[in-house]
Amino acid sequence: MADTESRGSPAAPLQIGDRFAERYLIEAVLGRGGMGTVYRAFDDAVGETVALKTLDHYSSADASQVERFKREVRLARRVTHQNVARTYDLGAFGGRHFLTMEYIDGRSLRSWINEGLSVAASLDVAIQTAAGLSAAHQAGIVHRDLKPGNVMIDVHGRAVITDFGIARMTHEQTAAQTGGLLGTPAYMAPEQVEGRPADARTDLYALGLILIEMLSGERPFAGDNPFSLAMARLRVDTPDLSGLARLPEFLLETIERAVQREPDKRFASVAEFASALAKARHELGEVTAVWSTSGREHDEGAVTLDPHRTHTSVNGLPTSASTRSGTVAGPNTSAGSGPHTGPSTTGSATTANKLRALALLPFRYHGPSESEYVAEALLDELTDLLAMTRGLRVSGTGMTSRFTSVGNRDPRAIGQELGVEVVVDGTVQLAGSRLRVAARLFDVNGGYQLWNERFDGTLADVFELQDKLAKRIAEALRVKLEVLDYAELTDAEAVESYMRARRAQAKWRLRGTDGAIHYFRKVLERAPAFRPAIAGLAVACMRAWFVPVHGDSVDRAAEAADALERALAEAPEFPETHTAAATLAMHLGDYQQAVEHLRTALRIAPTCALAHEYLGRLQMEIGAVERATAHLELAAELDPSFRWSLSDIARSRAMHGDLDGYRSMMAPLIGDNDHRSTTFLVELRVSAWLRDRELIEAAIDRVSSSLDVEGIRPVYMFGRRLLAAYDPAGLAADLEQALALTEHRRTRTLLHQLAAEQAAFHEDYEGALEWLRKATDIVLVDVDWLDYCPLFEPLREDPRFLALRAEVKRRGEPITFAS
């Protein structure tokens, strides 16, 4: 890229349709300021949309200014975190210095503040912003100019900090207006006003001011001009928090500590501040307090509850989405649009936004006294997990600790005393090293038991055990509570159909009268507003589209698009909805959006096995084996029906040469009748990688009687062709026949991967390269497979193979930073 220095007057603004620096196609103007202009541009060199900032004000800057600017950008590039906009490149062209950054599809926090944010949304934004700041501080970078205009909220509720790299230059421009002060006056820390050094606590102070503004609708300081506005904070130890008087005392104390005049009196770090906010967020639950900006019928500065304003939210931020022309859309991002209130044509708004109050009683312990701590630790872990689940308000252990004896554990009395709707009770039994946990859910109205389940384990690793058991119990409770939330909309037959649908979906039985799609539709015929079924149907239809079947007359692509559009519009609060949206994004090759949807799903329900399974698979494909394994194993632990996802781990172990690990992982899966097509495919592929015809024959024999299973016939034909004499034309014909069954791009990519393995198995490496090229042209992201599949070893130094690998690796970059 050109990096020559330009002198003279700033160049004329770029126009939409212009091609800048011979690679950036200008698509839209995002904003203008004293420094220059921000554009949305398509970067031809890498094939993606970026934010292009032309620094017109500095086109004639002296060499020292330019060098300082470059140094700041180089520092910003060291920060890689999901809540910080990534800085890509820096250069000069045609009279302009410019930089490119990650394009955030959304709106600035300033826009959201002007419209009003709930308490829950405000805390969520603050916590995410603190996470981004913490990552920057760990890299040795202080923002120095944090303000609502420098925080973007994308269409999935992700808060993203921008402008790390140009903060110092912004300060120099601002200094001309504020008598030498460096920073934006409304959000400057006292030490900045006084000209003292800025550090991480300077950003902490600014974040505290922003949080006050989110919660109250007003800036904490006022002034007639930038100078008086900046100096106002030197007259008091903390800003006036009277506008937040209706918030709980513990939250007020947290905010007050963040905005102390002296840095030493603030939190030691933004991470510590974030931890305190997260605790407050859990205590508050899904608070719906909203600052009213539509009028002044409420007291000035007060945080009020607006009963006429409802929010369907993801991660606390108002949102809606729909699918049109193959794209997944988020909240309306046009200027002046308000937070989406969700559909009102189906279902009950009260039901859709219901916050269920739950109390966890101390688990009764039976066993040696020295191990009694196990029950207490399990209860604490379970309390924390349930508190992070959207839609639940969980009573703290301090409120329930007095309910220890059997005599005072009547659910009806506890419900009345604590003001909760359901109660969880349980026992922990320890005999030798064997541990058994029984959990029960009670309705406080009648005292009836609604659900119960037993969980077994050993005491060998108590910390791992408590983590696993707590997550399994939390996930089981989440699913059960979803049904309870809609009890007034359903009858016994609808609930039974829903449970049948979930069981069929777990076994990948999707089509036909015993399939998940059929049962979900039966539910919605009887209860059209039963949102768990709306979300579940979207997942089932996405899966049916992914798995092609001969003779299927249904347009599965249209069916999946319709089901997802309904789920995004009517059930955006369910993790299953966002997991289904992630699968559509994967089909489109938009892995950034896929990851964002999966993050949203796990923010809604940290124990959602489905989201963990999809995220684990994506991470496994890009080679993040350790993180992927953790997600996939957790999916299987949360829901035993997901144990088939362990085949992805087995495949990885085989590719990396750990055949013993592969065999031990596959042994219990090979006999799993519910997921034969998945495990059969892994078994066949690994046998081919080993070039072991006996293993291939044995695998084919095992499934020859199961050809009626959905999706297994193409896999069976793959195995048969491995054993037959190599026929490139026949392979191409088989592939065309399989491709005719589906337009799903992930499925078509997989089919081309299998064709590449067929050719390489028969040592036709030119043919393998051609199939790999075609897979890459679709949505291939499996760089780990390219790097370690033994069949491709002869190709790994071929420049054509290396070029394909580079393209696949680039495509998978958005997955790299997923947690």
Tab-separated table of C-alpha atoms in Angstrom, residues 65-358:
chain	number	residue	atom	x	y	z
A	65	GLN	CA	2.633	14.498	13.856
A	66	VAL	CA	2.350	11.788	11.218
A	67	GLU	CA	4.891	9.605	12.994
A	68	ARG	CA	3.050	9.939	16.314
A	69	PHE	CA	-0.184	9.022	14.558
A	70	LYS	CA	1.406	5.912	13.039
A	71	ARG	CA	2.769	4.889	16.428
A	72	GLU	CA	-0.686	5.146	17.993
A	73	VAL	CA	-2.211	2.993	15.236
A	74	ARG	CA	0.510	0.362	15.604
A	75	LEU	CA	-0.316	0.157	19.314
A	76	ALA	CA	-4.043	-0.163	18.607
A	77	ARG	CA	-3.387	-3.101	16.285
A	78	ARG	CA	-2.038	-5.032	19.266
A	79	VAL	CA	-5.530	-5.201	20.805
A	80	THR	CA	-7.564	-8.202	19.624
A	81	HIS	CA	-10.769	-8.468	21.605
A	82	GLN	CA	-14.420	-8.880	20.645
A	83	ASN	CA	-15.325	-5.567	22.340
A	84	VAL	CA	-12.640	-3.536	20.542
A	85	ALA	CA	-12.854	-2.612	16.865
A	86	ARG	CA	-9.839	-4.082	15.120
A	87	THR	CA	-7.516	-1.699	13.277
A	88	TYR	CA	-6.364	-3.168	9.968
A	89	ASP	CA	-4.198	-0.807	7.977
A	90	LEU	CA	-2.674	2.673	7.720
A	91	GLY	CA	-1.505	4.626	4.700
A	92	ALA	CA	-1.637	7.779	2.600
A	93	PHE	CA	-3.119	8.276	-0.861
A	94	GLY	CA	-4.196	11.242	-2.960
A	95	GLY	CA	-3.669	13.894	-0.313
A	96	ARG	CA	-5.172	11.946	2.569
A	97	HIS	CA	-3.788	9.920	5.434
A	98	PHE	CA	-6.211	7.119	6.168
A	99	LEU	CA	-6.750	4.010	8.217
A	100	THR	CA	-9.097	1.055	7.930
A	101	MET	CA	-10.896	-0.599	10.808
A	102	GLU	CA	-13.447	-3.301	11.470
A	103	TYR	CA	-16.847	-2.206	10.173
A	104	ILE	CA	-19.479	-2.380	12.918
A	105	ASP	CA	-23.000	-2.897	11.593
A	106	GLY	CA	-24.946	-0.963	14.181
A	107	ARG	CA	-25.305	2.411	15.877
A	108	SER	CA	-23.315	4.430	18.369
A	109	LEU	CA	-24.058	4.297	22.056
A	110	ARG	CA	-24.881	8.014	21.789
A	111	SER	CA	-27.854	7.102	19.594
A	112	TRP	CA	-29.106	4.529	22.114
A	113	ILE	CA	-28.700	6.925	25.056
A	114	ASN	CA	-30.772	9.542	23.246
A	115	GLU	CA	-33.624	7.031	22.924
A	116	GLY	CA	-33.417	5.513	26.396
A	117	LEU	CA	-31.810	2.347	27.738
A	118	SER	CA	-33.042	-0.031	30.394
A	119	VAL	CA	-30.982	-0.590	33.520
A	120	ALA	CA	-30.193	-4.118	32.308
A	121	ALA	CA	-29.034	-2.832	28.916
A	122	SER	CA	-26.941	-0.085	30.505
A	123	LEU	CA	-25.114	-2.543	32.734
A	124	ASP	CA	-24.584	-4.982	29.863
A	125	VAL	CA	-23.019	-2.255	27.726
A	126	ALA	CA	-20.827	-1.076	30.589
A	127	ILE	CA	-19.615	-4.611	31.344
A	128	GLN	CA	-18.759	-5.286	27.699
A	129	THR	CA	-17.034	-1.919	27.327
A	130	ALA	CA	-15.001	-2.622	30.454
A	131	ALA	CA	-13.931	-5.964	28.968
A	132	GLY	CA	-12.644	-4.205	25.851
A	133	LEU	CA	-10.835	-1.562	27.896
A	134	SER	CA	-9.252	-4.239	30.062
A	135	ALA	CA	-7.831	-5.966	26.974
A	136	ALA	CA	-6.377	-2.661	25.793
A	137	HIS	CA	-4.901	-1.879	29.187
A	138	GLN	CA	-3.248	-5.301	29.274
A	139	ALA	CA	-1.629	-4.388	25.950
A	140	GLY	CA	-0.323	-1.160	27.507
A	141	ILE	CA	-2.816	1.145	25.765
A	142	VAL	CA	-5.026	3.788	27.382
A	143	HIS	CA	-7.858	5.170	25.270
A	144	ARG	CA	-7.912	8.658	26.879
A	145	ASP	CA	-11.016	9.742	24.929
A	146	LEU	CA	-13.760	7.256	25.785
A	147	LYS	CA	-17.242	8.656	25.107
A	148	PRO	CA	-20.612	7.360	23.824
A	149	GLY	CA	-19.678	8.330	20.287
A	150	ASN	CA	-16.666	5.981	20.482
A	151	VAL	CA	-18.741	2.954	21.523
A	152	MET	CA	-20.771	1.148	18.859
A	153	ILE	CA	-23.567	-1.347	19.510
A	154	ASP	CA	-23.798	-3.864	16.694
A	155	VAL	CA	-26.952	-5.584	15.509
A	156	HIS	CA	-26.512	-8.445	17.986
A	157	GLY	CA	-26.000	-6.292	21.072
A	158	ARG	CA	-22.184	-6.389	21.102
A	159	ALA	CA	-20.572	-3.218	22.440
A	160	VAL	CA	-17.430	-2.287	20.480
A	161	ILE	CA	-14.928	0.445	21.392
A	162	THR	CA	-13.544	2.415	18.456
A	163	ASP	CA	-10.854	5.035	17.837
A	164	PHE	CA	-8.062	3.723	20.043
A	165	GLY	CA	-5.517	4.596	17.411
A	166	ILE	CA	-6.471	8.249	16.925
A	167	ALA	CA	-7.141	9.324	20.506
A	168	ARG	CA	-3.897	11.319	20.813
A	169	MET	CA	-4.505	13.195	17.588
A	170	THR	CA	-8.076	13.940	18.685
A	171	HIS	CA	-6.697	15.321	21.922
A	172	GLU	CA	-4.406	17.703	20.082
A	173	GLN	CA	-7.319	19.039	18.058
A	174	THR	CA	-9.503	19.365	21.173
A	175	ALA	CA	-6.717	21.192	22.997
A	176	ALA	CA	-7.134	24.175	20.715
A	177	GLN	CA	-10.696	24.553	21.994
A	178	THR	CA	-10.085	23.878	25.684
A	179	GLY	CA	-6.994	25.854	26.526
A	180	GLY	CA	-4.594	22.938	26.203
A	181	LEU	CA	-6.818	20.261	27.792
A	182	LEU	CA	-6.478	16.825	26.206
A	183	GLY	CA	-9.715	14.850	25.881
A	184	THR	CA	-13.451	15.326	25.266
A	185	PRO	CA	-14.530	17.761	28.000
A	186	ALA	CA	-17.783	15.995	28.960
A	187	TYR	CA	-15.953	12.748	29.790
A	188	MET	CA	-12.505	13.858	30.915
A	189	ALA	CA	-11.089	12.657	34.203
A	190	PRO	CA	-9.889	15.285	36.721
A	191	GLU	CA	-6.260	14.318	36.141
A	192	GLN	CA	-6.672	15.113	32.448
A	193	VAL	CA	-8.125	18.531	33.295
A	194	GLU	CA	-5.171	19.211	35.589
A	195	GLY	CA	-2.635	18.025	33.019
A	196	ARG	CA	-1.518	15.052	35.104
A	197	PRO	CA	-0.562	11.723	33.448
A	198	ALA	CA	-3.417	9.532	32.270
A	199	ASP	CA	-3.537	5.820	33.072
A	200	ALA	CA	-6.069	2.975	33.009
A	201	ARG	CA	-8.073	4.632	35.783
A	202	THR	CA	-8.654	7.597	33.450
A	203	ASP	CA	-10.648	5.337	31.124
A	204	LEU	CA	-12.411	3.879	34.173
A	205	TYR	CA	-13.604	7.365	35.183
A	206	ALA	CA	-14.930	8.054	31.683
A	207	LEU	CA	-16.788	4.741	31.665
A	208	GLY	CA	-18.353	5.645	35.010
A	209	LEU	CA	-19.617	8.938	33.586
A	210	ILE	CA	-21.020	7.157	30.552
A	211	LEU	CA	-22.850	4.656	32.769
A	212	ILE	CA	-24.401	7.508	34.759
A	213	GLU	CA	-25.611	9.019	31.504
A	214	MET	CA	-27.034	5.699	30.296
A	215	LEU	CA	-28.960	5.259	33.546
A	216	SER	CA	-30.199	8.830	33.984
A	217	GLY	CA	-30.433	10.212	30.460
A	218	GLU	CA	-28.328	13.218	31.483
A	219	ARG	CA	-24.625	14.038	31.492
A	220	PRO	CA	-23.291	14.234	35.048
A	221	PHE	CA	-21.594	17.642	34.496
A	222	ALA	CA	-22.771	20.792	32.727
A	223	GLY	CA	-21.042	23.925	31.471
A	224	ASP	CA	-21.547	26.893	29.157
A	225	ASN	CA	-18.417	26.105	27.146
A	226	PRO	CA	-15.889	23.257	26.815
A	227	PHE	CA	-13.542	24.873	29.350
A	228	SER	CA	-16.157	25.324	32.085
A	229	LEU	CA	-17.510	21.845	31.370
A	230	ALA	CA	-14.061	20.346	31.879
A	231	MET	CA	-13.351	22.376	35.025
A	232	ALA	CA	-16.667	21.448	36.677
A	233	ARG	CA	-15.309	18.104	37.878
A	234	LEU	CA	-12.579	19.798	39.925
A	235	ARG	CA	-15.141	21.344	42.253
A	236	VAL	CA	-16.591	18.080	43.634
A	237	ASP	CA	-15.234	14.728	44.757
A	238	THR	CA	-17.886	12.809	42.764
A	239	PRO	CA	-20.585	13.811	40.261
A	240	ASP	CA	-24.135	14.360	41.478
A	241	LEU	CA	-25.848	10.961	41.523
A	242	SER	CA	-29.255	12.192	42.695
A	243	GLY	CA	-30.701	11.295	39.325
A	244	LEU	CA	-29.967	7.648	40.165
A	245	ALA	CA	-31.537	7.756	43.624
A	246	ARG	CA	-34.025	5.011	42.863
A	247	LEU	CA	-31.334	2.464	42.078
A	248	PRO	CA	-30.236	-0.022	44.767
A	249	GLU	CA	-27.623	1.270	47.193
A	250	PHE	CA	-25.060	-1.389	46.234
A	251	LEU	CA	-25.159	-0.250	42.592
A	252	LEU	CA	-24.897	3.413	43.529
A	253	GLU	CA	-21.842	2.661	45.668
A	254	THR	CA	-20.211	0.843	42.747
A	255	ILE	CA	-20.776	3.763	40.375
A	256	GLU	CA	-19.676	6.331	42.959
A	257	ARG	CA	-16.380	4.530	43.479
A	258	ALA	CA	-15.664	4.541	39.729
A	259	VAL	CA	-15.993	8.334	39.460
A	260	GLN	CA	-13.979	9.480	42.463
A	261	ARG	CA	-11.923	12.603	41.792
A	262	GLU	CA	-8.658	10.991	42.926
A	263	PRO	CA	-7.544	7.964	40.869
A	264	ASP	CA	-6.335	6.095	43.966
A	265	LYS	CA	-9.877	6.074	45.362
A	266	ARG	CA	-11.341	4.448	42.259
A	267	PHE	CA	-11.346	0.745	41.427
A	268	ALA	CA	-7.822	-0.512	40.788
A	269	SER	CA	-8.797	-1.599	37.267
A	270	VAL	CA	-11.731	-1.666	34.863
A	271	ALA	CA	-11.771	-5.453	35.297
A	272	GLU	CA	-12.527	-4.964	38.995
A	273	PHE	CA	-15.230	-2.435	38.094
A	274	ALA	CA	-16.716	-4.911	35.579
A	275	SER	CA	-16.797	-7.621	38.230
A	276	ALA	CA	-18.729	-5.348	40.583
A	277	LEU	CA	-21.163	-4.414	37.805
A	278	ALA	CA	-21.677	-8.071	36.884
A	279	LYS	CA	-22.557	-8.844	40.489
A	280	ALA	CA	-25.035	-5.980	40.497
A	281	ARG	CA	-26.459	-7.189	37.185
A	282	HIS	CA	-27.128	-10.627	38.660
A	283	GLU	CA	-28.725	-9.148	41.755
A	284	LEU	CA	-31.038	-6.971	39.676
A	285	GLY	CA	-32.031	-9.662	37.184
A	286	GLU	CA	-33.904	-8.511	34.052
A	287	VAL	CA	-34.730	-5.003	35.261
A	288	THR	CA	-36.998	-3.125	32.845
A	289	ALA	CA	-36.379	0.401	34.155
A	290	VAL	CA	-36.248	2.824	31.244
A	291	TRP	CA	-35.460	6.521	31.164
A	292	SER	CA	-38.340	8.222	29.372
A	293	THR	CA	-37.136	10.551	26.603
A	294	SER	CA	-40.542	10.957	24.974
A	295	GLY	CA	-41.625	13.620	27.444
A	296	ARG	CA	-41.004	15.102	30.858
A	297	GLU	CA	-43.933	13.617	32.715
A	298	HIS	CA	-41.434	12.057	35.145
A	299	ASP	CA	-39.137	13.823	37.568
A	300	GLU	CA	-36.003	15.225	35.958
A	301	GLY	CA	-33.060	12.852	36.196
A	302	ALA	CA	-35.023	9.966	37.701
A	303	VAL	CA	-34.773	6.389	36.555
A	304	THR	CA	-38.401	5.384	36.126
A	305	LEU	CA	-40.372	2.326	35.194
A	306	ASP	CA	-42.358	2.933	32.040
A	307	PRO	CA	-45.196	0.366	32.058
A	308	HIS	CA	-46.222	1.264	28.507
A	309	ARG	CA	-42.854	0.443	26.991
A	310	THR	CA	-41.893	-3.182	26.578
A	311	HIS	CA	-38.610	-4.564	25.275
A	312	THR	CA	-37.884	-7.870	23.687
A	313	SER	CA	-34.156	-8.022	24.205
A	314	VAL	CA	-30.994	-9.942	23.522
A	315	ASN	CA	-28.236	-9.291	25.998
A	316	GLY	CA	-30.428	-6.568	27.482
A	317	LEU	CA	-30.436	-4.510	24.266
A	318	PRO	CA	-33.655	-4.041	22.294
A	319	THR	CA	-33.496	-6.074	19.132
A	320	SER	CA	-35.378	-7.766	16.336
A	321	ALA	CA	-34.241	-9.500	13.213
A	322	SER	CA	-35.517	-10.959	9.993
A	323	THR	CA	-34.142	-12.795	7.020
A	324	ARG	CA	-34.467	-11.341	3.563
A	325	SER	CA	-32.690	-12.447	0.428
A	326	GLY	CA	-30.396	-14.726	2.364
A	327	THR	CA	-29.138	-12.160	4.882
A	328	VAL	CA	-29.655	-11.988	8.601
A	329	ALA	CA	-30.687	-8.513	9.703
A	330	GLY	CA	-30.510	-7.050	13.168
A	331	PRO	CA	-32.120	-4.062	14.866
A	332	ASN	CA	-33.183	-1.166	12.710
A	333	THR	CA	-30.084	0.973	12.360
A	334	SER	CA	-31.569	3.954	10.576
A	335	ALA	CA	-31.262	7.358	12.171
A	336	GLY	CA	-33.935	8.147	14.658
A	337	SER	CA	-35.331	4.653	14.978
A	338	GLY	CA	-36.210	3.625	18.483
A	339	PRO	CA	-35.657	0.356	20.305
A	340	HIS	CA	-37.764	-2.406	18.854
A	341	THR	CA	-40.693	-3.443	21.005
A	342	GLY	CA	-41.195	-6.867	19.509
A	343	PRO	CA	-44.262	-8.263	17.747
A	344	SER	CA	-47.664	-7.786	19.269
A	345	THR	CA	-49.730	-9.841	16.870
A	346	THR	CA	-49.058	-13.225	18.432
A	347	GLY	CA	-48.766	-14.331	22.000
A	348	SER	CA	-48.719	-12.297	25.125
A	349	ALA	CA	-46.265	-9.488	25.764
A	350	THR	CA	-46.433	-10.325	29.426
A	351	THR	CA	-45.479	-13.920	28.764
A	352	ALA	CA	-42.763	-12.975	26.291
A	353	ASN	CA	-40.977	-10.736	28.772
A	354	LYS	CA	-41.755	-12.656	31.930
A	355	LEU	CA	-39.106	-12.675	34.624
A	356	ARG	CA	-39.444	-15.848	36.675
A	357	ALA	CA	-38.383	-15.638	40.308
A	358	LEU	CA	-36.665	-18.767	41.624
